[in-house]
Each structure stands twice: as C-alpha cells, then as structure tokens.
Amino acid sequence: MSVKRSLFVGAAALTMAATSANAGTQINLIGIDNIASQQAQTGFKIAAAYWESQLTNNATVNLNVAFNALPTGVIGSTGSTRADISVANWKNLLNASKSTSAIDSSIVLPTLTSGGITALTTGLNAQGRMDTSVTGILNGTQTASQVLWNNTAAIKAVLNNNAASGLVDGSMTFSSTFAFDFDPTDGITAGTFDFIGVAIHEMGHALGFVSGVDLFDVYSRPNGPGRNSLPVGYTFNNTSVFSALDMFRYGAPGLLDLRVGNNPYFSIDGGVTNLFDNHFATGRYNGDGDQASHWKDAEGANVCGPQLGILDPTFCFGQMGEVTGLDLAAYDAIGWNLKSNALTYGTVSTASIFDALRFTAVPEPSTWGMMILGFGFIGGTMRRRKASLRVTYA
C-alpha cells in the first residue's frame, strides 16, 4: 500500500457511463518474463489467477512486476496508480455496474451533502492543514469530500467496459534477499514467508484496498513533518484524499469515521452492521501502529495468530495466508463483482488456492520448494518487526 501519490491520472478518460458487458477481469503482469526465478514467476501468476477467478468485471488490470535486490530489511515495494473521480460519479457508476450479489443488494452508500460526504475526520484545522487535535465535518465545499482519490483498477471495475484497458495500474518490486516458501500445500516452513499469500495481499492493494486515512496519519507523525507541515499552498481541504473503501469505513450508524485512530469498522449497510465482526487498522503513527489500509491486527503487536483476512497488516514467518469472506466483501462493495458469495465464502487457505490453480493458471515448474527470495512494496514496504516472528506492512 502506498500513502504517497505514485502517479496522478486525470479523471476525464475514466468518467464514461458503465455498460453491461461482462467479459471478466484480466490481470496482466508486465515484465513477468524478465524474472529469472521460475518459482517467483509462477507465484505471481497464481496470485493473479486467484483474483481473476473471483472478479467478473470487464476490466483489464495492468501491473508491473520485478524481482531485484532491495535495501536491507525491505521485503519489497508496491505502488498503485490513483485518479480523481467525483463521489457523485463514483456512486452513479457503482449503482450502474452492481451485480445481484448479497453484498451489492445490501449496500447503503454515504449520503451526499452539497455534493460531498459528511463524516468525522481528524486533521482539518481552520486552514485545512493536518492537526490531530481537530475533529471536523467534511462538507460539500471541500474537494476532500467531493472527489475520491481512487485506484485506477477500482475505477475500471465500476466502468465495467474496459475503456481504459491500457492504463498501468500499479508496480510491484520484490526483493531477492528474503526466504519464501513457494508451495504452501505442505505447510509454510519455519523462517520463511508464504509467497502466494503475500502476492495476493499486495495485488489486493492495487485493486483498491487503500485508505486516505494514511495520508492524514503520515503528515502528523511525531518524528516527521509534524502538524501542519504541508507544502506551501497545499491543504487537505482542496485536494482529493479518500478512497472508495473509505466510503464503507464507519464509526457509528450513518457516520463515516475517517479519523486517524479510533475504532472504525467495515459496513455495507450504512454502519448499522459490523460485517463479520471486523475493524480496520487505524494508523501507523497516531493509531494502533498499522497502516489504515488494512484490517485490524486481530492478535495485537508481536503476536502471531488468526487473521481477519489476507489484508491483515502483518504476516508471520511460517504462517499460511488465508482469504476470507470479509476480504471479498470489501472488493464487492467498492465496485468489483464476484463469482463467489462473500457472505458464505468462509476461509480459503493459500494451499487450497495453489492446489486449484497451479495446473490451470500456469504450467507447473520442474522444481518447487523454497529459495532465498523476497517480497515487498513501494510506499508500502514490509519490514521486520521482530526478526524471528513476523513482518508488518509499513
């Protein structure tokens, strides 16, 4: 996940009406043939094939992938392309492209106030600059409340007509210095990471699992720029900040909670129901210690245990990744249509995903097992928190 803008793309080409065409989602891995490791190539392809097996929108998602040495302690980096799209336009496109799924049938979208959203926010003082002591109400006079800064992949999803198929939606660079287990069917070996699980996680960010709360958080970090230390002439009032996922980030019924910290949860019915008893992470610097673009770490700091989903903020050595119905519900809500029913999906391990897709998605490589390889992300770097235990998505 990236909290800085990797590339600004104008919204003009991304605002045409949705269509009913539905040829399925295709994920192109640009540069995959340049990766020398056959295991890494296959791992990436299986992760992409998993998302393709779940998403039905007529959208082509393009992701650059590379496999190189990265700085010490960095498993890798992933950045996603973002573009502005008005809240009103996003809502119209979302409604036009909905499926008949249980999630889409239950969605209650935020109420617009003078073209914007009404929500609790942390960080907008009278000058529109970051201040964690301020709790304000976003209204229709502010760009931050009128325009989403959304992943281009998620915008393609609601367009549902492949109009912007050539746009590159993200870039992933994976380290060549970390140990990974490429075959989860016999468990994840101690001291290694589940390559398939981490790849599915990172592609999930590029598909739209991000939060603008991270931008508020990074500008108020104690050892960083500090409060109000934004570039001259730059305010949060006059720029797009929030994502489509933030439109389902609630603090109470009827009230979006876009504050750093607190205890927000994912809801598809206007905050009435906390789906699957979930919560979001609340901020690396002023929240619970994890980026807001993740589920809450269910077990707390430095403890390995069950995850709310594959978009958990941490991954332990020897831990197998699991995709849950909660994960899929989030994508269904932000505009992706699913082949599975998120409410009955349950929990699916990467071992099951690997077993189902290794022969159909890509040819099986001649040699499996572990290699000293690596993984990580641009603006969303995964670093060691406790070397013998796990890493966290920074």
Tab-separated table of C-alpha atoms in Angstrom:
chain	number	residue	atom	x	y	z
A	1	MET	CA	0.000	0.000	0.000
A	2	SER	CA	1.304	3.452	-0.804
A	3	VAL	CA	0.452	6.614	1.104
A	4	LYS	CA	2.072	8.844	-1.473
A	5	ARG	CA	0.795	9.521	-4.954
A	6	SER	CA	2.740	7.362	-7.333
A	7	LEU	CA	1.120	8.850	-10.434
A	8	PHE	CA	-1.675	11.319	-10.984
A	9	VAL	CA	-4.030	10.433	-13.787
A	10	GLY	CA	-6.758	12.788	-14.903
A	11	ALA	CA	-10.292	11.550	-14.489
A	12	ALA	CA	-11.607	12.711	-17.844
A	13	ALA	CA	-10.993	9.378	-19.558
A	14	LEU	CA	-12.467	7.486	-16.634
A	15	THR	CA	-15.920	9.047	-16.350
A	16	MET	CA	-17.901	7.486	-19.184
A	17	ALA	CA	-21.056	5.531	-18.485
A	18	ALA	CA	-20.838	1.954	-17.334
A	19	THR	CA	-22.007	-0.793	-19.665
A	20	SER	CA	-23.491	-4.200	-19.081
A	21	ALA	CA	-20.696	-6.004	-20.945
A	22	ASN	CA	-19.043	-8.530	-18.681
A	23	ALA	CA	-16.122	-10.429	-20.164
A	24	GLY	CA	-14.341	-10.984	-16.861
A	25	THR	CA	-11.275	-9.413	-15.272
A	26	GLN	CA	-7.818	-9.924	-16.730
A	27	ILE	CA	-4.638	-9.124	-14.801
A	28	ASN	CA	-1.579	-8.548	-16.984
A	29	LEU	CA	1.779	-8.970	-15.256
A	30	ILE	CA	4.123	-6.701	-17.188
A	31	GLY	CA	7.747	-7.836	-17.052
A	32	ILE	CA	6.943	-11.300	-15.697
A	33	ASP	CA	9.092	-12.978	-18.388
A	34	ASN	CA	12.117	-10.977	-17.235
A	35	ILE	CA	12.068	-12.655	-13.812
A	36	ALA	CA	14.699	-15.392	-13.795
A	37	SER	CA	13.154	-17.438	-10.988
A	38	GLN	CA	10.515	-19.827	-12.328
A	39	GLN	CA	9.111	-20.216	-8.797
A	40	ALA	CA	8.599	-16.471	-8.448
A	41	GLN	CA	7.038	-16.248	-11.905
A	42	THR	CA	4.595	-18.997	-11.062
A	43	GLY	CA	3.799	-17.490	-7.656
A	44	PHE	CA	2.884	-14.170	-9.230
A	45	LYS	CA	0.765	-15.893	-11.869
A	46	ILE	CA	-1.141	-17.938	-9.313
A	47	ALA	CA	-1.865	-14.807	-7.246
A	48	ALA	CA	-3.150	-13.030	-10.362
A	49	ALA	CA	-5.153	-16.107	-11.379
A	50	TYR	CA	-6.795	-16.161	-7.955
A	51	TRP	CA	-8.078	-12.619	-8.325
A	52	GLU	CA	-9.171	-13.370	-11.896
A	53	SER	CA	-11.078	-16.397	-10.591
A	54	GLN	CA	-13.098	-14.135	-8.285
A	55	LEU	CA	-13.661	-10.912	-10.273
A	56	THR	CA	-16.137	-10.714	-13.151
A	57	ASN	CA	-15.977	-7.041	-14.188
A	58	ASN	CA	-14.981	-6.312	-17.756
A	59	ALA	CA	-11.663	-4.795	-16.740
A	60	THR	CA	-8.018	-5.247	-17.703
A	61	VAL	CA	-5.648	-4.535	-14.806
A	62	ASN	CA	-2.003	-3.943	-15.693
A	63	LEU	CA	0.698	-4.414	-13.050
A	64	ASN	CA	4.439	-4.033	-13.497
A	65	VAL	CA	6.377	-6.746	-11.664
A	66	ALA	CA	10.095	-7.041	-10.982
A	67	PHE	CA	12.377	-9.180	-8.851
A	68	ASN	CA	15.510	-7.365	-7.660
A	69	ALA	CA	17.677	-6.693	-4.629
A	70	LEU	CA	16.205	-4.002	-2.365
A	71	PRO	CA	17.606	-2.106	0.648
A	72	THR	CA	18.372	-4.072	3.794
A	73	GLY	CA	15.233	-5.082	5.694
A	74	VAL	CA	12.831	-4.216	2.873
A	75	ILE	CA	10.957	-7.199	1.527
A	76	GLY	CA	9.640	-5.189	-1.384
A	77	SER	CA	7.508	-2.344	-2.608
A	78	THR	CA	4.177	-1.837	-4.356
A	79	GLY	CA	2.653	1.391	-5.624
A	80	SER	CA	-0.792	1.772	-7.151
A	81	THR	CA	-1.906	4.354	-9.701
A	82	ARG	CA	-4.652	6.699	-8.478
A	83	ALA	CA	-7.008	9.075	-10.211
A	84	ASP	CA	-9.625	11.606	-9.151
A	85	ILE	CA	-13.258	10.659	-9.572
A	86	SER	CA	-16.114	12.613	-8.031
A	87	VAL	CA	-18.052	10.923	-5.252
A	88	ALA	CA	-21.266	11.531	-7.174
A	89	ASN	CA	-19.885	9.991	-10.369
A	90	TRP	CA	-18.447	7.016	-8.484
A	91	LYS	CA	-21.810	6.366	-6.838
A	92	ASN	CA	-23.619	6.505	-10.178
A	93	LEU	CA	-21.143	4.136	-11.807
A	94	LEU	CA	-21.240	1.782	-8.827
A	95	ASN	CA	-25.023	1.611	-8.910
A	96	ALA	CA	-24.994	1.052	-12.676
A	97	SER	CA	-22.460	-1.783	-12.515
A	98	LYS	CA	-23.765	-3.652	-9.448
A	99	SER	CA	-24.409	-7.362	-9.613
A	100	THR	CA	-27.218	-9.174	-7.823
A	101	SER	CA	-24.872	-10.381	-5.072
A	102	ALA	CA	-25.906	-10.337	-1.427
A	103	ILE	CA	-23.370	-7.560	-0.823
A	104	ASP	CA	-24.477	-5.338	-3.711
A	105	SER	CA	-28.124	-5.884	-2.821
A	106	SER	CA	-27.476	-4.632	0.722
A	107	ILE	CA	-25.189	-1.667	0.037
A	108	VAL	CA	-26.153	1.676	1.545
A	109	LEU	CA	-23.943	4.405	0.098
A	110	PRO	CA	-22.964	7.567	2.009
A	111	THR	CA	-25.350	10.491	1.846
A	112	LEU	CA	-24.024	13.416	-0.166
A	113	THR	CA	-24.222	16.892	1.364
A	114	SER	CA	-23.960	19.633	-1.286
A	115	GLY	CA	-22.100	17.156	-3.459
A	116	GLY	CA	-19.769	15.966	-0.712
A	117	ILE	CA	-19.776	13.454	2.130
A	118	THR	CA	-20.497	14.037	5.781
A	119	ALA	CA	-18.036	12.304	8.073
A	120	LEU	CA	-15.952	12.581	11.193
A	121	THR	CA	-12.381	13.431	10.242
A	122	THR	CA	-9.177	14.081	12.108
A	123	GLY	CA	-6.797	16.682	10.872
A	124	LEU	CA	-8.578	19.606	9.227
A	125	ASN	CA	-7.980	22.816	11.136
A	126	ALA	CA	-9.337	26.190	10.006
A	127	GLN	CA	-6.638	26.365	7.330
A	128	GLY	CA	-7.335	22.861	6.058
A	129	ARG	CA	-3.998	21.561	7.369
A	130	MET	CA	-3.200	18.471	9.425
A	131	ASP	CA	-3.859	18.777	13.140
A	132	THR	CA	-4.654	15.680	15.189
A	133	SER	CA	-6.359	17.803	17.843
A	134	VAL	CA	-9.101	18.805	15.404
A	135	THR	CA	-12.215	16.801	14.662
A	136	GLY	CA	-14.085	18.319	11.762
A	137	ILE	CA	-17.001	17.653	9.471
A	138	LEU	CA	-16.278	17.360	5.776
A	139	ASN	CA	-18.834	19.196	3.709
A	140	GLY	CA	-19.607	19.913	0.102
A	141	THR	CA	-17.373	22.990	-0.082
A	142	GLN	CA	-14.223	20.888	0.228
A	143	THR	CA	-12.589	18.884	-2.530
A	144	ALA	CA	-11.650	16.247	0.044
A	145	SER	CA	-15.328	15.481	0.497
A	146	GLN	CA	-16.397	15.765	-3.133
A	147	VAL	CA	-13.716	13.814	-5.002
A	148	LEU	CA	-12.243	10.385	-4.363
A	149	TRP	CA	-8.568	9.670	-4.947
A	150	ASN	CA	-9.235	6.137	-6.072
A	151	ASN	CA	-7.214	3.271	-7.503
A	152	THR	CA	-7.478	3.244	-11.293
A	153	ALA	CA	-8.095	-0.510	-11.136
A	154	ALA	CA	-11.162	0.104	-8.953
A	155	ILE	CA	-12.346	2.830	-11.338
A	156	LYS	CA	-12.020	0.357	-14.203
A	157	ALA	CA	-14.202	-2.012	-12.176
A	158	VAL	CA	-17.126	0.410	-11.955
A	159	LEU	CA	-16.712	1.494	-15.581
A	160	ASN	CA	-17.184	-2.192	-16.455
A	161	ASN	CA	-16.409	-1.565	-20.126
A	162	ASN	CA	-12.610	-1.797	-20.400
A	163	ALA	CA	-12.368	1.743	-21.760
A	164	ALA	CA	-9.047	2.378	-20.017
A	165	SER	CA	-7.567	-1.090	-20.549
A	166	GLY	CA	-4.117	0.231	-21.497
A	167	LEU	CA	-3.520	2.167	-18.279
A	168	VAL	CA	-0.865	0.740	-15.926
A	169	ASP	CA	-2.498	0.382	-12.505
A	170	GLY	CA	0.462	-0.389	-10.274
A	171	SER	CA	4.034	-1.603	-9.901
A	172	MET	CA	5.454	-4.294	-7.637
A	173	THR	CA	9.140	-4.902	-6.959
A	174	PHE	CA	10.089	-7.950	-4.920
A	175	SER	CA	13.337	-8.398	-3.059
A	176	SER	CA	15.767	-11.215	-3.830
A	177	THR	CA	17.137	-11.496	-0.290
A	178	PHE	CA	14.276	-12.929	1.791
A	179	ALA	CA	13.325	-16.587	2.254
A	180	PHE	CA	9.988	-17.695	0.806
A	181	ASP	CA	8.042	-20.906	0.601
A	182	PHE	CA	6.516	-21.231	-2.863
A	183	ASP	CA	4.481	-24.386	-2.274
A	184	PRO	CA	2.014	-23.991	0.630
A	185	THR	CA	0.406	-27.406	0.153
A	186	ASP	CA	2.751	-28.970	2.719
A	187	GLY	CA	2.593	-26.000	5.090
A	188	ILE	CA	4.871	-22.963	5.324
A	189	THR	CA	8.357	-23.817	6.528
A	190	ALA	CA	9.540	-22.015	9.667
A	191	GLY	CA	11.676	-18.977	8.907
A	192	THR	CA	10.054	-18.377	5.520
A	193	PHE	CA	7.094	-16.399	4.210
A	194	ASP	CA	4.125	-17.597	2.207
A	195	PHE	CA	4.882	-16.186	-1.245
A	196	ILE	CA	1.389	-16.814	-2.628
A	197	GLY	CA	-0.263	-15.184	0.390
A	198	VAL	CA	1.868	-12.060	0.273
A	199	ALA	CA	1.401	-11.766	-3.503
A	200	ILE	CA	-2.398	-11.969	-3.174
A	201	HIS	CA	-2.221	-9.345	-0.400
A	202	GLU	CA	-0.180	-6.895	-2.476
A	203	MET	CA	-2.265	-7.291	-5.598
A	204	GLY	CA	-5.254	-6.679	-3.346
A	205	HIS	CA	-3.921	-3.211	-2.530
A	206	ALA	CA	-3.504	-2.407	-6.226
A	207	LEU	CA	-7.119	-3.487	-6.773
A	208	GLY	CA	-8.371	-0.847	-4.330
A	209	PHE	CA	-7.840	-1.860	-0.708
A	210	VAL	CA	-6.382	1.502	0.377
A	211	SER	CA	-7.362	4.343	2.705
A	212	GLY	CA	-6.787	8.084	2.601
A	213	VAL	CA	-6.576	8.000	6.407
A	214	ASP	CA	-2.934	7.000	5.884
A	215	LEU	CA	-2.266	10.353	4.221
A	216	PHE	CA	-3.610	12.195	7.261
A	217	ASP	CA	-1.579	9.934	9.511
A	218	VAL	CA	1.767	10.322	7.740
A	219	TYR	CA	1.590	14.126	7.861
A	220	SER	CA	1.105	14.134	11.620
A	221	ARG	CA	3.775	11.609	12.604
A	222	PRO	CA	5.734	12.743	15.654
A	223	ASN	CA	9.165	12.298	14.077
A	224	GLY	CA	8.150	13.510	10.634
A	225	PRO	CA	6.975	16.821	9.176
A	226	GLY	CA	4.751	17.372	12.196
A	227	ARG	CA	1.396	19.047	12.379
A	228	ASN	CA	0.549	21.468	9.607
A	229	SER	CA	3.866	20.849	7.817
A	230	LEU	CA	2.343	20.510	4.377
A	231	PRO	CA	3.833	22.073	1.251
A	232	VAL	CA	3.162	25.785	0.879
A	233	GLY	CA	-0.269	26.353	-0.571
A	234	TYR	CA	-1.342	22.745	-0.027
A	235	THR	CA	-4.287	21.881	2.170
A	236	PHE	CA	-6.356	18.775	2.725
A	237	ASN	CA	-9.456	20.807	2.015
A	238	ASN	CA	-8.548	21.429	-1.616
A	239	THR	CA	-7.296	18.010	-2.657
A	240	SER	CA	-8.795	14.552	-3.052
A	241	VAL	CA	-7.804	12.222	-0.205
A	242	PHE	CA	-10.209	9.352	0.350
A	243	SER	CA	-10.743	6.072	-1.497
A	244	ALA	CA	-13.816	4.028	-2.384
A	245	LEU	CA	-13.041	1.741	0.551
A	246	ASP	CA	-13.261	4.752	2.877
A	247	MET	CA	-16.911	5.091	1.875
A	248	PHE	CA	-17.544	1.966	3.984
A	249	ARG	CA	-15.385	2.946	6.984
A	250	TYR	CA	-17.826	3.640	9.825
A	251	GLY	CA	-17.605	4.781	13.427
A	252	ALA	CA	-21.331	4.623	14.122
A	253	PRO	CA	-24.538	4.075	12.137
A	254	GLY	CA	-24.827	6.747	9.488
A	255	LEU	CA	-21.422	8.274	10.241
A	256	LEU	CA	-18.272	7.594	8.271
A	257	ASP	CA	-15.211	7.685	10.518
A	258	LEU	CA	-12.218	8.995	8.575
A	259	ARG	CA	-10.190	9.880	11.644
A	260	VAL	CA	-6.720	8.636	12.464
A	261	GLY	CA	-7.017	6.276	15.425
A	262	ASN	CA	-10.416	5.439	16.955
A	263	ASN	CA	-12.095	2.104	16.149
A	264	PRO	CA	-13.615	2.139	12.639
A	265	TYR	CA	-15.295	-0.894	11.101
A	266	PHE	CA	-16.319	-2.037	7.623
A	267	SER	CA	-20.047	-1.850	6.967
A	268	ILE	CA	-22.142	-2.223	3.821
A	269	ASP	CA	-25.438	-1.059	5.340
A	270	GLY	CA	-24.599	2.469	6.413
A	271	GLY	CA	-22.848	1.481	9.620
A	272	VAL	CA	-25.747	-0.455	11.124
A	273	THR	CA	-23.944	-3.794	10.909
A	274	ASN	CA	-20.295	-4.527	11.618
A	275	LEU	CA	-19.844	-7.213	8.953
A	276	PHE	CA	-18.100	-10.363	10.249
A	277	ASP	CA	-17.297	-8.510	13.493
A	278	ASN	CA	-14.424	-6.609	11.864
A	279	HIS	CA	-12.363	-3.476	12.407
A	280	PHE	CA	-9.839	-1.532	10.343
A	281	ALA	CA	-6.281	-0.729	11.386
A	282	THR	CA	-6.095	2.925	12.441
A	283	GLY	CA	-2.704	4.382	11.507
A	284	ARG	CA	0.994	3.722	11.777
A	285	TYR	CA	1.940	6.900	13.655
A	286	ASN	CA	-1.127	8.114	15.546
A	287	GLY	CA	-3.234	4.973	15.645
A	288	ASP	CA	-2.652	1.335	16.531
A	289	GLY	CA	0.722	1.099	14.772
A	290	ASP	CA	-0.531	-0.370	11.487
A	291	GLN	CA	-1.457	1.362	8.247
A	292	ALA	CA	-5.145	2.195	7.969
A	293	SER	CA	-5.259	0.402	4.602
A	294	HIS	CA	-5.585	-2.973	6.342
A	295	TRP	CA	-7.868	-4.900	8.620
A	296	LYS	CA	-7.189	-4.631	12.334
A	297	ASP	CA	-4.431	-6.946	13.553
A	298	ALA	CA	-6.647	-9.350	15.467
A	299	GLU	CA	-3.907	-10.622	17.747
A	300	GLY	CA	-2.096	-7.359	18.528
A	301	ALA	CA	1.563	-6.402	18.238
A	302	ASN	CA	4.203	-9.129	18.029
A	303	VAL	CA	1.693	-11.954	18.356
A	304	CYS	CA	1.035	-14.497	15.610
A	305	GLY	CA	-2.457	-15.839	15.295
A	306	PRO	CA	-5.622	-15.882	13.179
A	307	GLN	CA	-6.140	-13.018	10.749
A	308	LEU	CA	-9.337	-11.241	9.796
A	309	GLY	CA	-8.295	-11.796	6.199
A	310	ILE	CA	-5.500	-11.713	3.658
A	311	LEU	CA	-5.455	-7.899	4.031
A	312	ASP	CA	-4.245	-8.214	7.623
A	313	PRO	CA	-1.368	-5.772	8.348
A	314	THR	CA	1.126	-8.445	9.372
A	315	PHE	CA	2.450	-11.763	8.163
A	316	CYS	CA	4.325	-14.185	10.397
A	317	PHE	CA	7.198	-16.444	9.490
A	318	GLY	CA	5.777	-19.880	8.828
A	319	GLN	CA	2.206	-18.552	8.596
A	320	MET	CA	-0.094	-19.573	5.759
A	321	GLY	CA	-2.215	-16.842	4.223
A	322	GLU	CA	-5.998	-17.084	4.183
A	323	VAL	CA	-8.544	-15.213	2.094
A	324	THR	CA	-11.837	-14.690	3.910
A	325	GLY	CA	-15.352	-13.629	3.052
A	326	LEU	CA	-14.562	-10.300	4.727
A	327	ASP	CA	-11.817	-9.661	2.164
A	328	LEU	CA	-14.106	-10.418	-0.742
A	329	ALA	CA	-16.964	-8.363	0.717
A	330	ALA	CA	-14.737	-5.279	0.654
A	331	TYR	CA	-13.996	-5.705	-3.056
A	332	ASP	CA	-17.650	-6.384	-3.825
A	333	ALA	CA	-18.591	-3.161	-2.035
A	334	ILE	CA	-16.076	-0.864	-3.763
A	335	GLY	CA	-17.193	-1.914	-7.242
A	336	TRP	CA	-15.819	-5.335	-8.098
A	337	ASN	CA	-18.356	-8.047	-8.880
A	338	LEU	CA	-17.654	-11.561	-7.620
A	339	LYS	CA	-18.146	-15.125	-8.751
A	340	SER	CA	-18.337	-16.163	-5.089
A	341	ASN	CA	-20.823	-15.149	-2.413
A	342	ALA	CA	-18.696	-13.261	0.096
A	343	LEU	CA	-21.188	-13.900	2.900
A	344	THR	CA	-20.780	-17.672	2.595
A	345	TYR	CA	-17.199	-17.816	1.321
A	346	GLY	CA	-15.702	-18.729	4.671
A	347	THR	CA	-11.899	-19.020	4.852
A	348	VAL	CA	-9.747	-20.342	1.994
A	349	SER	CA	-6.045	-21.034	2.535
A	350	THR	CA	-3.303	-20.337	0.022
A	351	ALA	CA	-2.677	-24.097	-0.029
A	352	SER	CA	-6.172	-24.594	-1.467
A	353	ILE	CA	-5.679	-21.732	-3.914
A	354	PHE	CA	-2.315	-23.126	-5.030
A	355	ASP	CA	-3.719	-26.619	-5.437
A	356	ALA	CA	-6.662	-25.395	-7.513
A	357	LEU	CA	-4.699	-23.077	-9.820
A	358	ARG	CA	-1.164	-24.385	-10.283
A	359	PHE	CA	-2.107	-26.584	-13.253
A	360	THR	CA	-4.791	-24.414	-14.827
A	361	ALA	CA	-3.247	-20.952	-14.373
A	362	VAL	CA	0.343	-21.718	-15.340
A	363	PRO	CA	2.446	-24.768	-16.183
A	364	GLU	CA	3.914	-26.387	-13.113
A	365	PRO	CA	7.652	-25.590	-12.875
A	366	SER	CA	10.033	-28.514	-12.811
A	367	THR	CA	11.324	-27.658	-9.373
A	368	TRP	CA	9.346	-26.450	-6.344
A	369	GLY	CA	10.322	-25.682	-2.774
A	370	MET	CA	11.970	-22.722	-1.141
A	371	MET	CA	14.506	-20.251	-2.390
A	372	ILE	CA	16.126	-17.300	-0.702
A	373	LEU	CA	13.979	-14.755	-2.446
A	374	GLY	CA	11.873	-11.884	-1.307
A	375	PHE	CA	8.844	-9.703	-1.364
A	376	GLY	CA	7.579	-6.174	-0.665
A	377	PHE	CA	6.154	-2.850	-1.658
A	378	ILE	CA	6.714	0.857	-2.885
A	379	GLY	CA	5.342	3.208	-0.264
A	380	GLY	CA	4.000	0.088	1.413
A	381	THR	CA	7.222	-1.602	2.436
A	382	MET	CA	7.057	-4.692	4.587
A	383	ARG	CA	9.775	-4.611	7.281
A	384	ARG	CA	10.801	-6.827	10.150
A	385	ARG	CA	9.109	-6.036	13.420
A	386	LYS	CA	10.611	-8.963	15.249
A	387	ALA	CA	13.111	-10.870	13.138
A	388	SER	CA	12.218	-14.310	14.441
A	389	LEU	CA	8.475	-13.749	14.377
A	390	ARG	CA	6.880	-11.749	11.591
A	391	VAL	CA	6.930	-8.707	9.376
A	392	THR	CA	4.456	-5.863	9.132
A	393	TYR	CA	3.275	-3.847	6.146
A	394	ALA	CA	4.739	-0.398	6.720
